[in-house]
Amino acid sequence: MFERGWLSSNNVLFVPASGAGATLVDSGYWTHQAQTVELTRRALGGARLEALLNTHLHSDHCGGNAALVQAFGCRISVPSGEHKKVQDWDESLLTYRPTGQHCPRFSSDGVLASDDVIVLAGRTWKVVASPGHDPESVMLYEPDLRLLISADALWEDGFGVVFPELEGKDSFSDVRSTLALIASLPVEWVIPGHGRPFTGVAAAIDRARDRLSRFEADPRRHAAHAAKVLIKFHLLEVQTQSLAELHAWLDATQYFAAIHRMHFARVPADEWRAELLEGLCKSKAIGVSNGVVRNL
């Protein structure tokens, strides 16, 4: 497993002992694509990378796809509901334009559908649908090892932003159903989309449910959290930016206008933007001085 900080998703490499083709799950953000290729090349140990599987197509999980295909000629499989979006390369439906993020274009060769069974490094894994954070997201589950690759459906302390909610689609119920599904599986270890692998799965599910209940009780809380996450993610990429440049990025990013319109319309946009930055400063996620914003 490659864990490289929050901007890029974790990646899991399966190399069969037989020397047959290897498979990589997820590929990180595009700014780390050279590192992804190098980490993969070293871990392959001379094996051939045959396949790349994406749990979902947020830019931090598939930003290295194009570079890996160029380097290794691997095939790409994506969740079944994303295949046409990829072939059409619709950056709105793929959420790259609304989130203000970037992903180099790639093509998909196959799909991952719920209840599919795939063989990775000689073991049989089940594809499990996990809507909520993303409506098309899937997990990978190996029952003998009691091992779950959960993507952003479950972290050690929470779960990913529920992006469909930012478009006005009721999706908290999907998160709750996905957490219930995970709780029903015999799972000893979870490899999340971000953060270290963990045990204590029942406790993690309890924490995620508590967080979800707070969001359900006050959707504005989730909306503000999502806006801060998008800003932090942007600063993880650029590291330092003038306030004027950050404001221009915020103005051009569709989800911010949608969040403001749906949840904070009574607050003038400039005042709301200042509140978000102030909150991020108080939590020591960013710093602002002399008209410059920097990632901390």
Short mmCIF file of C-alpha atoms in Angstrom, two decimals:
data_model
loop_
_atom_site.label_atom_id
_atom_site.label_comp_id
_atom_site.label_asym_id
_atom_site.label_seq_id
_atom_site.Cartn_x
_atom_site.Cartn_y
_atom_site.Cartn_z
CA MET A 1 0.00 0.00 0.00
CA PHE A 2 1.23 3.50 -0.88
CA GLU A 3 0.18 6.16 1.64
CA ARG A 4 1.39 9.64 0.70
CA GLY A 5 -0.65 12.21 2.59
CA TRP A 6 -4.19 13.44 2.12
CA LEU A 7 -4.00 14.97 -1.38
CA SER A 8 -3.49 11.60 -3.04
CA SER A 9 -5.56 8.55 -2.24
CA ASN A 10 -3.98 5.38 -0.94
CA ASN A 11 -3.05 2.89 -3.63
CA VAL A 12 -2.94 -0.89 -3.21
CA LEU A 13 -0.73 -3.00 -5.48
CA PHE A 14 -1.40 -6.71 -5.98
CA VAL A 15 1.53 -8.69 -7.40
CA PRO A 16 0.82 -12.42 -7.93
CA ALA A 17 3.49 -14.84 -6.74
CA SER A 18 3.11 -16.61 -10.07
CA GLY A 19 4.61 -13.64 -11.90
CA ALA A 20 1.39 -12.98 -13.79
CA GLY A 21 0.20 -9.42 -14.36
CA ALA A 22 -0.17 -7.12 -11.35
CA THR A 23 -3.12 -4.88 -10.48
CA LEU A 24 -3.15 -1.44 -8.84
CA VAL A 25 -6.18 0.00 -7.05
CA ASP A 26 -6.50 3.79 -7.47
CA SER A 27 -3.78 6.15 -8.65
CA GLY A 28 -3.66 9.34 -6.56
CA TYR A 29 -3.82 12.99 -7.64
CA TRP A 30 -2.30 14.25 -10.88
CA THR A 31 0.38 16.39 -9.19
CA HIS A 32 1.84 13.15 -7.79
CA GLN A 33 1.63 11.14 -11.02
CA ALA A 34 5.41 10.89 -11.48
CA GLN A 35 5.74 9.66 -7.89
CA THR A 36 2.91 7.17 -8.45
CA VAL A 37 4.68 5.75 -11.50
CA GLU A 38 8.00 5.49 -9.65
CA LEU A 39 6.47 3.89 -6.54
CA THR A 40 4.64 1.40 -8.72
CA ARG A 41 7.71 0.58 -10.78
CA ARG A 42 9.78 -0.13 -7.67
CA ALA A 43 7.07 -2.24 -6.01
CA LEU A 44 6.47 -4.31 -9.15
CA GLY A 45 9.97 -5.75 -8.89
CA GLY A 46 10.03 -6.60 -12.57
CA ALA A 47 6.42 -7.79 -12.79
CA ARG A 48 4.07 -6.31 -15.37
CA LEU A 49 1.29 -3.92 -14.39
CA GLU A 50 -1.67 -5.37 -16.23
CA ALA A 51 -4.66 -3.62 -14.69
CA LEU A 52 -5.68 -0.48 -12.82
CA LEU A 53 -8.96 -0.42 -10.88
CA ASN A 54 -10.62 2.80 -9.70
CA THR A 55 -12.91 2.67 -6.68
CA HIS A 56 -14.44 5.95 -7.88
CA LEU A 57 -13.42 8.80 -10.14
CA HIS A 58 -12.76 11.74 -7.86
CA SER A 59 -9.60 13.40 -9.05
CA ASP A 60 -7.52 12.29 -6.06
CA HIS A 61 -8.20 8.63 -6.89
CA CYS A 62 -7.62 8.61 -10.65
CA GLY A 63 -5.27 11.52 -11.36
CA GLY A 64 -2.40 9.14 -12.10
CA ASN A 65 -4.37 6.97 -14.54
CA ALA A 66 -3.07 8.54 -17.74
CA ALA A 67 0.56 8.45 -16.57
CA LEU A 68 0.30 4.79 -15.53
CA VAL A 69 -1.15 3.82 -18.91
CA GLN A 70 1.66 5.68 -20.64
CA ALA A 71 4.30 4.04 -18.45
CA PHE A 72 2.97 0.49 -18.29
CA GLY A 73 0.22 0.06 -20.90
CA CYS A 74 -2.22 -1.20 -18.26
CA ARG A 75 -5.99 -1.58 -18.74
CA ILE A 76 -8.34 0.59 -16.67
CA SER A 77 -11.61 -0.50 -15.10
CA VAL A 78 -13.99 2.04 -13.54
CA PRO A 79 -17.33 1.74 -11.72
CA SER A 80 -19.98 0.81 -14.26
CA GLY A 81 -21.92 4.06 -13.91
CA GLU A 82 -18.82 6.10 -14.80
CA HIS A 83 -17.81 4.36 -18.03
CA LYS A 84 -19.79 6.57 -20.43
CA LYS A 85 -18.76 9.75 -18.60
CA VAL A 86 -15.13 8.75 -19.09
CA GLN A 87 -15.58 7.88 -22.74
CA ASP A 88 -17.33 11.22 -23.33
CA TRP A 89 -14.90 12.93 -20.93
CA ASP A 90 -17.65 15.04 -19.38
CA GLU A 91 -15.77 17.08 -16.77
CA SER A 92 -19.00 18.37 -15.24
CA LEU A 93 -20.47 14.91 -14.65
CA LEU A 94 -17.06 13.66 -13.51
CA THR A 95 -17.06 16.60 -11.01
CA TYR A 96 -13.67 17.99 -12.02
CA ARG A 97 -15.12 21.31 -13.17
CA PRO A 98 -17.53 21.78 -10.21
CA THR A 99 -14.78 21.04 -7.66
CA GLY A 100 -12.16 23.21 -9.38
CA GLN A 101 -9.80 20.24 -9.65
CA HIS A 102 -7.92 18.67 -12.54
CA CYS A 103 -7.52 15.16 -13.90
CA PRO A 104 -5.58 14.26 -17.08
CA ARG A 105 -7.85 12.53 -19.57
CA PHE A 106 -7.85 8.74 -19.76
CA SER A 107 -10.04 6.00 -21.25
CA SER A 108 -11.64 3.02 -19.55
CA ASP A 109 -11.40 -0.53 -20.86
CA GLY A 110 -13.74 -2.29 -18.46
CA VAL A 111 -16.19 -1.77 -15.62
CA LEU A 112 -16.62 -2.78 -11.98
CA ALA A 113 -20.21 -3.64 -11.13
CA SER A 114 -21.75 -4.47 -7.78
CA ASP A 115 -21.34 -8.15 -6.85
CA ASP A 116 -18.67 -8.73 -9.51
CA VAL A 117 -16.02 -11.20 -8.37
CA ILE A 118 -12.42 -10.51 -9.36
CA VAL A 119 -9.14 -12.30 -8.67
CA LEU A 120 -6.29 -10.19 -7.30
CA ALA A 121 -2.96 -11.85 -6.50
CA GLY A 122 -4.61 -15.27 -6.34
CA ARG A 123 -7.42 -14.24 -3.98
CA THR A 124 -11.08 -13.71 -4.78
CA TRP A 125 -12.48 -10.26 -4.08
CA LYS A 126 -16.06 -9.06 -4.26
CA VAL A 127 -17.01 -5.66 -5.68
CA VAL A 128 -19.37 -3.93 -3.24
CA ALA A 129 -21.40 -0.83 -4.15
CA SER A 130 -20.89 2.00 -1.62
CA PRO A 131 -22.93 5.06 -2.62
CA GLY A 132 -22.89 8.17 -0.47
CA HIS A 133 -19.58 10.02 -0.77
CA ASP A 134 -19.93 9.33 -4.49
CA PRO A 135 -23.00 7.66 -6.02
CA GLU A 136 -20.93 5.25 -8.14
CA SER A 137 -18.22 4.38 -5.61
CA VAL A 138 -17.33 0.74 -4.96
CA MET A 139 -15.34 -1.11 -2.31
CA LEU A 140 -13.37 -4.36 -2.59
CA TYR A 141 -13.89 -7.11 -0.01
CA GLU A 142 -11.95 -10.33 0.63
CA PRO A 143 -13.96 -12.50 3.08
CA ASP A 144 -11.23 -15.01 3.98
CA LEU A 145 -8.83 -12.26 5.03
CA ARG A 146 -11.71 -10.16 6.39
CA LEU A 147 -10.13 -7.26 4.54
CA LEU A 148 -12.03 -4.31 3.08
CA ILE A 149 -10.66 -1.66 0.71
CA SER A 150 -13.21 0.98 1.64
CA ALA A 151 -12.14 3.97 -0.49
CA ASP A 152 -13.86 7.03 1.04
CA ALA A 153 -16.94 5.21 2.37
CA LEU A 154 -15.26 4.65 5.75
CA TRP A 155 -12.14 6.17 7.27
CA GLU A 156 -10.73 5.52 10.71
CA ASP A 157 -12.38 8.76 11.81
CA GLY A 158 -15.28 9.48 9.47
CA PHE A 159 -15.90 9.38 5.73
CA GLY A 160 -15.52 11.58 2.67
CA VAL A 161 -17.61 14.65 1.89
CA VAL A 162 -21.05 13.60 0.63
CA PHE A 163 -20.71 15.32 -2.73
CA PRO A 164 -24.23 14.66 -4.09
CA GLU A 165 -25.57 16.71 -1.17
CA LEU A 166 -23.73 19.72 -2.64
CA GLU A 167 -25.89 19.33 -5.74
CA GLY A 168 -29.08 19.24 -3.72
CA LYS A 169 -29.46 15.45 -3.86
CA ASP A 170 -30.45 13.72 -0.62
CA SER A 171 -27.58 11.28 -0.07
CA PHE A 172 -27.07 11.09 3.69
CA SER A 173 -29.36 8.06 3.63
CA ASP A 174 -26.98 6.38 1.17
CA VAL A 175 -24.09 6.95 3.57
CA ARG A 176 -26.11 5.39 6.39
CA SER A 177 -26.98 2.37 4.23
CA THR A 178 -23.35 1.89 3.21
CA LEU A 179 -22.20 2.04 6.84
CA ALA A 180 -24.84 -0.57 7.70
CA LEU A 181 -23.57 -2.77 4.89
CA ILE A 182 -19.99 -2.53 6.14
CA ALA A 183 -21.18 -3.35 9.66
CA SER A 184 -22.84 -6.50 8.30
CA LEU A 185 -19.58 -7.82 6.82
CA PRO A 186 -17.02 -9.75 8.87
CA VAL A 187 -14.18 -7.20 8.57
CA GLU A 188 -10.99 -7.23 10.61
CA TRP A 189 -8.88 -4.78 8.61
CA VAL A 190 -9.85 -1.73 6.55
CA ILE A 191 -7.61 -0.05 3.99
CA PRO A 192 -9.28 3.36 3.59
CA GLY A 193 -8.96 5.78 0.73
CA HIS A 194 -6.94 8.12 2.96
CA GLY A 195 -5.07 7.42 6.17
CA ARG A 196 -3.47 4.33 7.63
CA PRO A 197 -5.04 0.85 7.53
CA PHE A 198 -6.94 0.17 10.73
CA THR A 199 -8.71 -2.41 12.86
CA GLY A 200 -11.39 -1.57 15.43
CA VAL A 201 -13.91 -1.42 12.62
CA ALA A 202 -17.02 -1.35 14.83
CA ALA A 203 -15.71 1.70 16.68
CA ALA A 204 -14.89 3.42 13.40
CA ILE A 205 -18.42 2.77 12.16
CA ASP A 206 -19.82 4.24 15.39
CA ARG A 207 -17.73 7.39 14.93
CA ALA A 208 -18.87 7.67 11.31
CA ARG A 209 -22.51 7.27 12.31
CA ASP A 210 -22.17 9.95 14.98
CA ARG A 211 -20.68 12.31 12.41
CA LEU A 212 -23.43 11.49 9.94
CA SER A 213 -26.12 12.16 12.57
CA ARG A 214 -24.70 15.63 13.16
CA PHE A 215 -24.77 16.34 9.44
CA GLU A 216 -28.32 15.03 9.10
CA ALA A 217 -29.45 17.23 11.99
CA ASP A 218 -27.80 20.31 10.48
CA PRO A 219 -27.05 20.05 6.72
CA ARG A 220 -25.45 23.52 6.86
CA ARG A 221 -22.74 21.98 9.01
CA HIS A 222 -21.91 19.49 6.28
CA ALA A 223 -22.06 22.21 3.60
CA ALA A 224 -19.58 24.42 5.50
CA HIS A 225 -17.33 21.41 6.12
CA ALA A 226 -17.40 20.55 2.42
CA ALA A 227 -16.48 24.10 1.42
CA LYS A 228 -13.52 24.07 3.81
CA VAL A 229 -12.39 20.67 2.52
CA LEU A 230 -12.39 21.95 -1.06
CA ILE A 231 -10.31 24.97 -0.07
CA LYS A 232 -7.86 22.83 1.89
CA PHE A 233 -7.59 20.34 -0.98
CA HIS A 234 -6.84 23.21 -3.38
CA LEU A 235 -4.13 24.51 -1.07
CA LEU A 236 -2.64 21.05 -0.71
CA GLU A 237 -2.10 21.27 -4.45
CA VAL A 238 -0.86 24.87 -4.84
CA GLN A 239 0.60 25.26 -1.30
CA THR A 240 0.77 29.07 -1.50
CA GLN A 241 -1.49 31.55 -3.27
CA SER A 242 -2.39 35.22 -3.03
CA LEU A 243 -5.80 36.02 -1.57
CA ALA A 244 -6.79 37.56 -4.89
CA GLU A 245 -5.91 34.35 -6.75
CA LEU A 246 -7.74 32.21 -4.19
CA HIS A 247 -10.82 34.42 -4.45
CA ALA A 248 -10.72 34.09 -8.24
CA TRP A 249 -10.55 30.29 -7.88
CA LEU A 250 -13.48 30.32 -5.46
CA ASP A 251 -15.52 32.45 -7.87
CA ALA A 252 -14.80 30.02 -10.72
CA THR A 253 -15.60 26.86 -8.73
CA GLN A 254 -19.24 25.88 -9.16
CA TYR A 255 -19.73 24.03 -5.88
CA PHE A 256 -19.02 27.17 -3.85
CA ALA A 257 -21.79 29.08 -5.59
CA ALA A 258 -24.13 26.11 -5.10
CA ILE A 259 -23.28 25.76 -1.39
CA HIS A 260 -23.74 29.47 -0.81
CA ARG A 261 -27.05 29.56 -2.69
CA MET A 262 -28.53 26.51 -0.96
CA HIS A 263 -27.32 27.06 2.60
CA PHE A 264 -25.84 30.51 3.21
CA ALA A 265 -27.68 32.89 0.86
CA ARG A 266 -28.50 35.27 3.71
CA VAL A 267 -24.79 35.90 4.25
CA PRO A 268 -23.09 38.10 1.60
CA ALA A 269 -20.69 36.01 -0.47
CA ASP A 270 -17.59 38.00 0.55
CA GLU A 271 -18.49 37.71 4.23
CA TRP A 272 -19.14 33.96 3.92
CA ARG A 273 -15.84 33.45 2.14
CA ALA A 274 -14.02 35.33 4.91
CA GLU A 275 -15.75 33.14 7.53
CA LEU A 276 -14.54 29.98 5.80
CA LEU A 277 -10.95 31.20 5.70
CA GLU A 278 -11.14 32.34 9.32
CA GLY A 279 -12.38 28.91 10.37
CA LEU A 280 -9.56 27.20 8.51
CA CYS A 281 -7.04 29.53 10.15
CA LYS A 282 -8.44 28.81 13.63
CA SER A 283 -8.09 25.07 13.02
CA LYS A 284 -4.51 25.68 11.81
CA ALA A 285 -5.30 24.12 8.42
CA ILE A 286 -4.10 27.24 6.60
CA GLY A 287 -2.33 30.51 7.36
CA VAL A 288 -3.07 33.96 5.98
CA SER A 289 -0.65 36.89 6.21
CA ASN A 290 0.23 39.88 4.05
CA GLY A 291 -2.39 38.98 1.46
CA VAL A 292 -1.01 35.44 0.99
CA VAL A 293 -2.69 32.14 1.88
CA ARG A 294 -0.50 29.14 2.60
CA ASN A 295 -1.13 25.52 3.41
CA LEU A 296 -0.10 24.36 6.88
#
